Amino acid sequence: MRQPLVMGNWKMNGRRSMVEGLLKAIMADIGDLFGVEVVVCPPYPYLGLVMDRLAANSTVVCGAQDVSAYTDGAYTGDVSAEMARDVGCRFAIIGHSERRTLFRETDAIVAQKFARSLAADLTPVLCVGETAAERDAGRTQEVVLRQLSAVFKECGSNAFDRAVVAYEPVWAIGTGRAASPAEAQTVHRFIRDVVARQSAEAAGRLRILYGGSVKAQNARDLFEQDDIDGGLIGGASLAGADFVGICRAACIG
Ligand code: 13P
């Protein structure tokens, strides 16, 4: 049995007051949530504040939105996986499509970041997914396989023993047009099958999240699919009630 996981990716949003308000709203509502692991990923400058406000409540933990491909050293502006772990992060989002596209992260760089996260005892959450053009060309599985293979190449056949994968079709991110549950399930199943070729046990344990226009209204139908183990939430994670609604949809109790 895989424990459902819901992660809020706040992206580059927030100010102190907004962070305080959002956490207050989440905390007020989330108390009785059963069986779901909940993670929030604020921008780096607010990690301390979030950590501080979460301290009394162990239901929610923190993740980083990205980590450096390097270990500590002369890399101005970067934040290492070791640092993220040191300040209390437990997860790290790796290879988000916005990083791949806007910041030109290649599969090889993403794989290095994945390796750094594992080495720092952070759980990497590898984002994979195709663009609209790739989807229309029938290349979804080819793209996802390429993205997974780069990580296997860097980290070896047990790469996903302690990791999470997030399937985020690029065309569904921030568009209000989520993949249908059946559509997402097909790709999730494919991801699990790819991992199973290396290790059936790791594949059985692997949590595969869906991301892309998840709302409280469509979350349950997505999460009910056999191979969808939770969600990576963007826009809807910035409103307390919406985010908690999505967490509730993942409840197994
Ligand atoms: P939206 O939920 O805003 O579509 O964003 C998804 C996402 O990119 C999460 O990482």
Short mmCIF file of C-alpha atoms and ligand atoms in Angstrom, two decimals:
data_model
loop_
_atom_site.label_atom_id
_atom_site.label_comp_id
_atom_site.label_asym_id
_atom_site.label_seq_id
_atom_site.Cartn_x
_atom_site.Cartn_y
_atom_site.Cartn_z
CA MET A 1 0.00 0.00 0.00
CA ARG A 2 1.47 3.34 -1.05
CA GLN A 3 0.76 6.29 1.22
CA PRO A 4 -0.83 9.13 -0.78
CA LEU A 5 1.33 12.22 -1.11
CA VAL A 6 0.15 15.74 -1.92
CA MET A 7 2.72 18.44 -2.55
CA GLY A 8 2.16 22.17 -2.96
CA ASN A 9 4.60 23.84 -5.34
CA TRP A 10 4.28 27.54 -4.56
CA LYS A 11 6.68 28.42 -7.40
CA MET A 12 7.94 32.02 -7.22
CA ASN A 13 4.98 33.35 -5.26
CA GLY A 14 4.55 34.80 -1.80
CA ARG A 15 5.52 37.46 0.68
CA ARG A 16 5.84 37.04 4.43
CA SER A 17 2.22 38.06 5.03
CA MET A 18 0.89 35.75 2.35
CA VAL A 19 2.98 32.83 3.67
CA GLU A 20 1.70 33.42 7.22
CA GLY A 21 -1.90 33.58 6.02
CA LEU A 22 -1.66 30.52 3.81
CA LEU A 23 -0.07 28.37 6.50
CA LYS A 24 -2.63 29.51 9.03
CA ALA A 25 -5.43 28.53 6.67
CA ILE A 26 -3.86 25.13 5.96
CA MET A 27 -3.20 24.40 9.64
CA ALA A 28 -6.70 25.40 10.69
CA ASP A 29 -8.23 22.88 8.33
CA ILE A 30 -5.82 20.00 8.05
CA GLY A 31 -5.84 18.73 11.63
CA ASP A 32 -7.94 15.61 11.14
CA LEU A 33 -6.49 14.57 7.84
CA PHE A 34 -5.72 10.86 7.91
CA GLY A 35 -3.18 8.85 6.00
CA VAL A 36 -1.95 11.50 3.57
CA GLU A 37 1.58 12.87 3.53
CA VAL A 38 1.47 16.62 2.87
CA VAL A 39 4.42 18.71 1.68
CA VAL A 40 4.71 22.41 0.92
CA CYS A 41 7.50 23.78 -1.25
CA PRO A 42 7.92 27.52 -0.65
CA PRO A 43 10.54 29.74 -2.29
CA TYR A 44 13.90 29.43 -0.47
CA PRO A 45 13.74 32.77 1.41
CA TYR A 46 10.58 31.64 3.19
CA LEU A 47 11.71 28.14 4.17
CA GLY A 48 12.74 29.31 7.65
CA LEU A 49 9.44 31.05 8.25
CA VAL A 50 7.45 28.06 7.00
CA MET A 51 9.54 25.64 9.06
CA ASP A 52 8.97 27.80 12.11
CA ARG A 53 5.21 27.92 11.64
CA LEU A 54 5.01 24.18 10.91
CA ALA A 55 7.05 23.15 13.93
CA ALA A 56 4.04 22.42 16.10
CA ASN A 57 2.36 20.34 13.42
CA SER A 58 4.10 17.29 12.06
CA THR A 59 1.42 16.53 9.45
CA VAL A 60 3.00 18.90 6.95
CA VAL A 61 6.67 18.92 5.95
CA CYS A 62 8.77 21.11 3.70
CA GLY A 63 10.34 20.52 0.32
CA ALA A 64 12.67 22.53 -1.91
CA GLN A 65 11.56 23.58 -5.41
CA ASP A 66 14.98 22.86 -6.86
CA VAL A 67 18.55 22.11 -5.80
CA SER A 68 21.94 22.68 -7.37
CA ALA A 69 23.57 20.07 -9.58
CA TYR A 70 26.75 20.68 -7.55
CA THR A 71 27.91 20.13 -4.01
CA ASP A 72 28.89 23.18 -1.91
CA GLY A 73 31.41 25.55 -3.43
CA ALA A 74 31.84 28.49 -5.79
CA TYR A 75 28.41 28.42 -7.47
CA THR A 76 26.99 31.89 -6.88
CA GLY A 77 23.23 31.90 -6.51
CA ASP A 78 22.82 28.14 -6.22
CA VAL A 79 21.49 26.27 -3.20
CA SER A 80 22.84 22.79 -2.57
CA ALA A 81 20.79 19.73 -1.70
CA GLU A 82 22.85 19.48 1.48
CA MET A 83 21.74 23.00 2.48
CA ALA A 84 18.11 22.26 1.77
CA ARG A 85 18.36 19.15 3.93
CA ASP A 86 20.27 21.03 6.61
CA VAL A 87 17.46 23.57 7.06
CA GLY A 88 14.89 20.80 7.32
CA CYS A 89 13.61 20.02 3.82
CA ARG A 90 12.69 16.40 3.26
CA PHE A 91 11.83 16.48 -0.44
CA ALA A 92 13.19 18.29 -3.52
CA ILE A 93 11.34 18.89 -6.77
CA ILE A 94 13.74 18.02 -9.59
CA GLY A 95 13.43 18.80 -13.28
CA HIS A 96 10.19 20.75 -13.21
CA SER A 97 9.23 21.67 -16.78
CA GLU A 98 9.67 25.36 -15.94
CA ARG A 99 13.29 24.62 -15.01
CA ARG A 100 13.79 22.47 -18.09
CA THR A 101 12.31 25.08 -20.42
CA LEU A 102 13.01 28.53 -18.94
CA PHE A 103 16.38 27.65 -17.41
CA ARG A 104 17.45 25.18 -20.07
CA GLU A 105 18.05 22.25 -17.75
CA THR A 106 18.99 19.22 -19.79
CA ASP A 107 18.17 15.64 -18.87
CA ALA A 108 21.79 15.26 -17.75
CA ILE A 109 21.64 18.26 -15.40
CA VAL A 110 18.34 17.06 -14.00
CA ALA A 111 19.89 13.65 -13.37
CA GLN A 112 22.79 15.25 -11.49
CA LYS A 113 20.35 17.18 -9.30
CA PHE A 114 18.50 13.93 -8.65
CA ALA A 115 21.76 12.26 -7.60
CA ARG A 116 22.70 15.20 -5.33
CA SER A 117 19.32 14.97 -3.62
CA LEU A 118 19.68 11.27 -2.92
CA ALA A 119 23.20 11.82 -1.58
CA ALA A 120 21.89 14.53 0.76
CA ASP A 121 19.10 12.28 2.03
CA LEU A 122 16.41 14.37 0.35
CA THR A 123 13.68 12.52 -1.49
CA PRO A 124 13.85 13.65 -5.12
CA VAL A 125 10.55 14.24 -6.87
CA LEU A 126 11.42 13.82 -10.55
CA CYS A 127 9.10 15.73 -12.86
CA VAL A 128 8.51 14.23 -16.28
CA GLY A 129 6.05 15.06 -19.02
CA GLU A 130 5.56 15.94 -22.64
CA THR A 131 4.69 19.22 -24.36
CA ALA A 132 1.51 19.66 -26.39
CA ALA A 133 3.45 19.22 -29.63
CA GLU A 134 5.07 16.02 -28.39
CA ARG A 135 1.71 14.71 -27.29
CA ASP A 136 0.09 15.54 -30.62
CA ALA A 137 2.92 13.74 -32.37
CA GLY A 138 2.23 10.64 -30.27
CA ARG A 139 5.61 10.92 -28.54
CA THR A 140 4.51 11.02 -24.87
CA GLN A 141 6.00 7.65 -23.89
CA GLU A 142 9.20 8.29 -25.80
CA VAL A 143 9.73 11.61 -23.95
CA VAL A 144 8.93 10.18 -20.54
CA LEU A 145 11.19 7.19 -21.16
CA ARG A 146 14.05 9.50 -22.17
CA GLN A 147 13.62 11.57 -18.99
CA LEU A 148 13.56 8.46 -16.77
CA SER A 149 16.47 6.84 -18.59
CA ALA A 150 18.74 9.83 -17.95
CA VAL A 151 18.24 9.31 -14.23
CA PHE A 152 18.88 5.56 -14.46
CA LYS A 153 22.05 6.31 -16.39
CA GLU A 154 23.33 8.69 -13.70
CA CYS A 155 22.13 6.86 -10.59
CA GLY A 156 22.00 3.18 -11.55
CA SER A 157 19.24 0.62 -11.57
CA ASN A 158 18.10 1.36 -8.01
CA ALA A 159 17.64 5.10 -8.75
CA PHE A 160 13.97 5.10 -7.81
CA ASP A 161 14.24 3.06 -4.61
CA ARG A 162 13.90 6.23 -2.52
CA ALA A 163 12.27 8.67 -4.91
CA VAL A 164 8.98 10.01 -6.19
CA VAL A 165 8.01 10.67 -9.81
CA ALA A 166 5.58 13.42 -10.82
CA TYR A 167 3.93 13.16 -14.22
CA GLU A 168 3.24 16.72 -15.27
CA PRO A 169 2.13 17.07 -18.89
CA VAL A 170 3.42 20.51 -19.87
CA TRP A 171 0.17 21.34 -21.67
CA ALA A 172 -1.77 20.86 -18.44
CA ILE A 173 0.36 23.11 -16.21
CA GLY A 174 -1.40 26.33 -15.33
CA THR A 175 -3.86 25.96 -18.21
CA GLY A 176 -6.96 24.78 -16.35
CA ARG A 177 -6.97 21.76 -18.66
CA ALA A 178 -5.95 18.72 -16.63
CA ALA A 179 -5.29 15.36 -18.23
CA SER A 180 -8.31 13.10 -17.92
CA PRO A 181 -7.98 10.46 -15.21
CA ALA A 182 -7.75 7.71 -17.86
CA GLU A 183 -5.16 9.62 -19.87
CA ALA A 184 -3.01 10.23 -16.79
CA GLN A 185 -3.41 6.64 -15.59
CA THR A 186 -2.05 5.33 -18.89
CA VAL A 187 1.16 7.34 -18.51
CA HIS A 188 1.48 6.54 -14.79
CA ARG A 189 1.19 2.84 -15.59
CA PHE A 190 3.85 3.25 -18.25
CA ILE A 191 6.18 4.97 -15.75
CA ARG A 192 5.70 2.15 -13.24
CA ASP A 193 6.37 -0.43 -15.94
CA VAL A 194 9.60 1.32 -16.94
CA VAL A 195 10.82 1.29 -13.34
CA ALA A 196 9.70 -2.34 -12.96
CA ARG A 197 12.08 -3.35 -15.73
CA GLN A 198 14.88 -2.50 -13.27
CA SER A 199 13.19 -3.48 -10.03
CA ALA A 200 9.67 -4.80 -9.58
CA GLU A 201 9.87 -4.10 -5.86
CA ALA A 202 10.89 -0.44 -6.29
CA ALA A 203 8.16 0.00 -8.91
CA GLY A 204 5.55 -1.37 -6.52
CA ARG A 205 6.62 1.07 -3.82
CA LEU A 206 7.15 4.08 -6.09
CA ARG A 207 4.74 6.95 -5.59
CA ILE A 208 3.79 8.58 -8.87
CA LEU A 209 2.09 11.97 -8.53
CA TYR A 210 0.01 13.71 -11.15
CA GLY A 211 0.47 17.47 -11.67
CA GLY A 212 -1.21 19.92 -14.00
CA SER A 213 -4.38 21.89 -13.20
CA VAL A 214 -5.37 19.72 -10.24
CA LYS A 215 -8.22 21.37 -8.32
CA ALA A 216 -10.34 20.25 -5.38
CA GLN A 217 -13.07 19.41 -7.93
CA ASN A 218 -11.08 17.03 -10.15
CA ALA A 219 -8.64 15.62 -7.58
CA ARG A 220 -10.65 12.64 -6.40
CA ASP A 221 -11.26 11.25 -9.89
CA LEU A 222 -7.54 11.50 -10.61
CA PHE A 223 -6.43 10.05 -7.27
CA GLU A 224 -8.79 7.09 -7.61
CA GLN A 225 -6.76 5.74 -10.52
CA ASP A 226 -4.65 2.69 -9.64
CA ASP A 227 -1.29 4.25 -10.39
CA ILE A 228 -1.93 7.85 -9.29
CA ASP A 229 -0.61 8.17 -5.75
CA GLY A 230 -1.25 11.86 -5.15
CA GLY A 231 -0.60 15.22 -6.72
CA LEU A 232 1.90 17.99 -7.30
CA ILE A 233 -0.16 21.13 -7.07
CA GLY A 234 0.69 24.58 -8.40
CA GLY A 235 -1.96 27.32 -8.47
CA ALA A 236 -4.42 25.60 -6.16
CA SER A 237 -1.74 25.20 -3.48
CA LEU A 238 -1.76 28.98 -2.98
CA ALA A 239 -5.25 28.96 -1.45
CA GLY A 240 -5.56 27.15 1.88
CA ALA A 241 -9.07 25.77 1.41
CA ASP A 242 -8.35 24.57 -2.13
CA PHE A 243 -5.12 22.86 -1.11
CA VAL A 244 -6.66 21.15 1.90
CA GLY A 245 -9.59 20.09 -0.30
CA ILE A 246 -7.13 18.35 -2.60
CA CYS A 247 -5.38 16.73 0.38
CA ARG A 248 -8.74 15.43 1.58
CA ALA A 249 -9.43 13.95 -1.85
CA ALA A 250 -6.29 11.86 -1.37
CA CYS A 251 -7.43 10.56 2.04
CA ILE A 252 -7.41 6.83 2.38
CA GLY A 253 -9.13 6.66 5.77
P1 13P B 1 -0.83 24.01 -11.78
O1 13P B 1 -1.43 23.17 -10.67
O2 13P B 1 -0.93 25.48 -11.51
O3 13P B 1 -1.31 23.61 -13.12
O4 13P B 1 0.77 23.71 -11.76
C1 13P B 1 1.21 22.40 -11.72
C2 13P B 1 2.65 22.41 -11.42
O5 13P B 1 3.45 22.88 -12.21
C3 13P B 1 3.09 21.85 -10.12
O6 13P B 1 4.45 21.67 -10.10
#
